[in-house]
Short mmCIF file of C-alpha atoms in Angstrom, two decimals:
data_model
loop_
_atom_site.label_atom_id
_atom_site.label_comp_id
_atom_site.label_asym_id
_atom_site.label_seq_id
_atom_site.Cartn_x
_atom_site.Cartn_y
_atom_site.Cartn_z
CA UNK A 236 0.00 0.00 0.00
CA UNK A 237 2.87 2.01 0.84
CA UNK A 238 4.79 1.71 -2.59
CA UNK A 239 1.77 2.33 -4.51
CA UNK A 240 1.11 5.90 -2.63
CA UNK A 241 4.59 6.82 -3.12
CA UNK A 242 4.81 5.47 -7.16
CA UNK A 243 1.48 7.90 -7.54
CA UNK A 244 3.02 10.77 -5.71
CA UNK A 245 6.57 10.49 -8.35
CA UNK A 246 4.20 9.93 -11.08
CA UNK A 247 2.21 12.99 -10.15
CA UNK A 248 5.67 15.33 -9.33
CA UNK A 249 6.47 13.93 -12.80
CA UNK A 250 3.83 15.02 -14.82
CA UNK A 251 3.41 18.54 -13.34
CA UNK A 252 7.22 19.01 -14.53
CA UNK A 253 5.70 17.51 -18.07
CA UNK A 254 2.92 19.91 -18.02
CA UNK A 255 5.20 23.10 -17.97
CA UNK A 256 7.75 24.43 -20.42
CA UNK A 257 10.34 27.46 -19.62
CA UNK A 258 11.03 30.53 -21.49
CA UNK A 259 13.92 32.62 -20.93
CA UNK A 260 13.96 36.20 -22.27
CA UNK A 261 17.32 38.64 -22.29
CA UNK A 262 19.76 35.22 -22.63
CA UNK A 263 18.08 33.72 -19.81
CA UNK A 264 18.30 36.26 -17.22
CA UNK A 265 14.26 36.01 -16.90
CA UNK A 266 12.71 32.75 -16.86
CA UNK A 267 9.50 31.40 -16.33
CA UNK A 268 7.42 28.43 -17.31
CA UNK A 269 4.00 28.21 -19.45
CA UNK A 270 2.24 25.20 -20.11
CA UNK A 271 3.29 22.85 -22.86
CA UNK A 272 0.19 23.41 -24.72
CA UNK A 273 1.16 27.48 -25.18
CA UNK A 274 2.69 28.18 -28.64
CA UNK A 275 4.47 31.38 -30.06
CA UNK A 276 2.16 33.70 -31.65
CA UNK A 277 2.62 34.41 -35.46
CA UNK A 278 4.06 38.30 -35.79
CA UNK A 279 0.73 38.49 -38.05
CA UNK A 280 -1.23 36.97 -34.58
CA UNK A 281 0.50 39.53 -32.72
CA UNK A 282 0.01 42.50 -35.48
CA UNK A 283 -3.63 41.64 -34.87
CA UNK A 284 -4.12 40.98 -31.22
CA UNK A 285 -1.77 44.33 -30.46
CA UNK A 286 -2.43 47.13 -32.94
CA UNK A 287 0.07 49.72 -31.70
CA UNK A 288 3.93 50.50 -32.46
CA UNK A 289 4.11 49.63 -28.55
CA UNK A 290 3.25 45.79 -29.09
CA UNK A 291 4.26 42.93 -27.38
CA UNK A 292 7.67 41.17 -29.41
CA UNK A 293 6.99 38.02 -27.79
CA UNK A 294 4.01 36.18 -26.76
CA UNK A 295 2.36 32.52 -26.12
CA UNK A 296 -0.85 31.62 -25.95
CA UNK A 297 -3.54 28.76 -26.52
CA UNK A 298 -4.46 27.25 -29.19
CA UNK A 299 -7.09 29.87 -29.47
CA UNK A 300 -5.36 32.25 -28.67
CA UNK A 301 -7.98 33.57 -26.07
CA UNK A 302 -5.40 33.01 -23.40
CA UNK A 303 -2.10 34.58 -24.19
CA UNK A 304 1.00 36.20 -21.88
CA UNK A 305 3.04 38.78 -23.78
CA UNK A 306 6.37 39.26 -21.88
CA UNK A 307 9.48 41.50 -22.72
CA UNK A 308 12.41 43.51 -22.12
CA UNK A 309 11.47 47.18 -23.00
CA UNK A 310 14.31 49.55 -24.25
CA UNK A 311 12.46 52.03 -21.36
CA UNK A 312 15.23 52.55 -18.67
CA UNK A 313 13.02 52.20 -15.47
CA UNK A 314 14.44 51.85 -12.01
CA UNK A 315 12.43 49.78 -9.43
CA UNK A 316 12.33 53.34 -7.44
CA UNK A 317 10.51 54.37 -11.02
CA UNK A 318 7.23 52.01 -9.99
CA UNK A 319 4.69 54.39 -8.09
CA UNK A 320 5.51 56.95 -10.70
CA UNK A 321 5.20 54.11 -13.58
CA UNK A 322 1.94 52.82 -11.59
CA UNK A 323 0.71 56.43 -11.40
CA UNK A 324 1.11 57.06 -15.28
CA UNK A 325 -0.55 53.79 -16.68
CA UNK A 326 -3.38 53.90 -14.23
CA UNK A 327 -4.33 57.29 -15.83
CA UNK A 328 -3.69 55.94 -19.02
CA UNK A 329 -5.88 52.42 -18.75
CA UNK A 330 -8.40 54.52 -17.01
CA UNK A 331 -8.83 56.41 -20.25
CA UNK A 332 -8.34 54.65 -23.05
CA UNK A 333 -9.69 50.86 -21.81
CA UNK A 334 -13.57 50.33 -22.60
CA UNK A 335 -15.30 49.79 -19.70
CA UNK A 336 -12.00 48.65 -17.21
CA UNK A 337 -13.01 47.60 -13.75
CA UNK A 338 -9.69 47.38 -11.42
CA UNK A 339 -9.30 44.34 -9.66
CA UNK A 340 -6.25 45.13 -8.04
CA UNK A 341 -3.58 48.26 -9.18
CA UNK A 342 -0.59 47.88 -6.16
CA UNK A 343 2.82 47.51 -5.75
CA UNK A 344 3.82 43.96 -4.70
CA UNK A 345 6.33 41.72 -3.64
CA UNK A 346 6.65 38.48 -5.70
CA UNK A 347 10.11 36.62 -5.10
CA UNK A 348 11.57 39.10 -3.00
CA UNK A 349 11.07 41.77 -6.09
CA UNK A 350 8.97 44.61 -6.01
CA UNK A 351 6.53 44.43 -9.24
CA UNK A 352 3.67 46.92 -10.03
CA UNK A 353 0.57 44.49 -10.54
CA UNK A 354 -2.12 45.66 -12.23
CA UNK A 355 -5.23 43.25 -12.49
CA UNK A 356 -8.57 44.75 -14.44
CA UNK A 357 -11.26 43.17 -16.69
CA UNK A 358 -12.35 45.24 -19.86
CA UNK A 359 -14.51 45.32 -22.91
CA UNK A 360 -12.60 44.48 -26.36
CA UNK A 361 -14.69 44.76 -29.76
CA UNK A 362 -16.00 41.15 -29.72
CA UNK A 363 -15.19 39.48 -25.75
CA UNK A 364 -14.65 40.65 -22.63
CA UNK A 365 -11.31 40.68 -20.99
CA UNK A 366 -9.36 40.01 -18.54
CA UNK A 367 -5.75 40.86 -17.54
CA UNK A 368 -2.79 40.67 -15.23
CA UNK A 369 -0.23 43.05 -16.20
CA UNK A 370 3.03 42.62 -14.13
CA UNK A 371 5.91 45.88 -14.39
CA UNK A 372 9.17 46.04 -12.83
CA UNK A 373 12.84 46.92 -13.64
CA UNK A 374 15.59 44.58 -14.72
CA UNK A 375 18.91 45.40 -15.64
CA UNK A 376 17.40 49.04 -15.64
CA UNK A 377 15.01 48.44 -18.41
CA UNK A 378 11.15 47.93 -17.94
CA UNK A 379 10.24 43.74 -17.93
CA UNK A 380 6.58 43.31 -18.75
CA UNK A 381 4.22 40.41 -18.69
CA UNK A 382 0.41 40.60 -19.71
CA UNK A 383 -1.28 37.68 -18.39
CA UNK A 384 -4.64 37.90 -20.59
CA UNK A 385 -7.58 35.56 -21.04
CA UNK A 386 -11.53 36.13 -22.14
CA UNK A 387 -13.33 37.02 -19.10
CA UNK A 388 -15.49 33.82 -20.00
CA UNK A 389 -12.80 31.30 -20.47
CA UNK A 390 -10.33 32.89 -17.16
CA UNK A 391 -11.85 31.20 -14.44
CA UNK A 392 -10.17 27.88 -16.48
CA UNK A 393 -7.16 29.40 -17.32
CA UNK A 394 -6.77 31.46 -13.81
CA UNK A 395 -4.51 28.93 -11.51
CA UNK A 396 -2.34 28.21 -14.22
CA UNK A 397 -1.74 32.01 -15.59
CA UNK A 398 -1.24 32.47 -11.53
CA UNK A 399 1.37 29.22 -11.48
CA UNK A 400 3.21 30.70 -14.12
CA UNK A 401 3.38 34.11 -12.14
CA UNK A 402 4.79 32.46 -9.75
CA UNK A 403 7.49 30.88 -11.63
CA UNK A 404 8.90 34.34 -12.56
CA UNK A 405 12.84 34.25 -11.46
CA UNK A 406 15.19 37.11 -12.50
CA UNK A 407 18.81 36.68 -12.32
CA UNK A 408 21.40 39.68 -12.30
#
């Protein structure tokens, strides 16, 4: 009885690590794991999911695509000391160009012993409602951003994993 809880336990440790998949941004100075079933976004998929100059270079998603998390290194020098002035700034501009946002949570936070602005909101798009996690801080003195974004119908699903891959965030100097 023994043996058999502990060969379920090492099969179940073994397929969580199977379920996951890292990426590593700036030579692998960021890394942080997605699940296996996230692929890279086409730069046409991205073209059309981010219509601005200020796009995302580099984002995953689901097959769908109505679960994606855009991540990257902006050329925007930012120091962590930056973030309530950073926090201050988007705020203002989310609050006036998103449709309909509703904060869920707009702080400064401590994940892995590094301060991050966190910025959580739900908003209308032109044909679903959305729902984001938008994590800002500095590394290396440039802005890192992730945008942890799913369909406000289809995020309860998706919610614990886009928050287990939050958690897997680790930033090395």
């Amino acid at each position: 009885m023994k043996a058999n809880t502990i060969r379920v336990a090492v099969f179940l440790l073994l397929s969580s690590f199977a379920s996951s998949k890292d990426v590593t941004i700036d030579g692998g100075s960021v890394v942080f794991s997605i699940p296996v079933e996230f692929s890279d976004l086409s730069q046409e998929e991205i073209n059309a999911k981010y219509p601005s100059v200020n796009a995302p270079k580099q984002v995953v998603g689901t097959e769908g695509r109505s679960t994606t998390i855009a991540y990257q290194l902006a050329e925007q020098s930012v120091k962590l000391s930056d973030l309530p002035d950073v926090q201050e700034a988007f705020t203002k501009v989310f609050d006036r160009i998103i449709p309909g946002i509703e904060w869920k949570q707009n702080a400064l936070v401590d994940l892995a012993g590094q301060k991050w602005l966190l910025m959580e909101m739900t908003s209308r798009a032109i044909d679903q409602d959305i729902h984001n996690i938008v994590l800002i801080t500095s590394h290396k003195g440039k802005m890192l951003m992730f945008n942890f974004n799913s369909t406000k119908n289809e995020f309860p699903k998706m919610e614990s994993i886009l928050r287990d891959s939050i958690k897997t965030i680790t930033l090395k100097p």
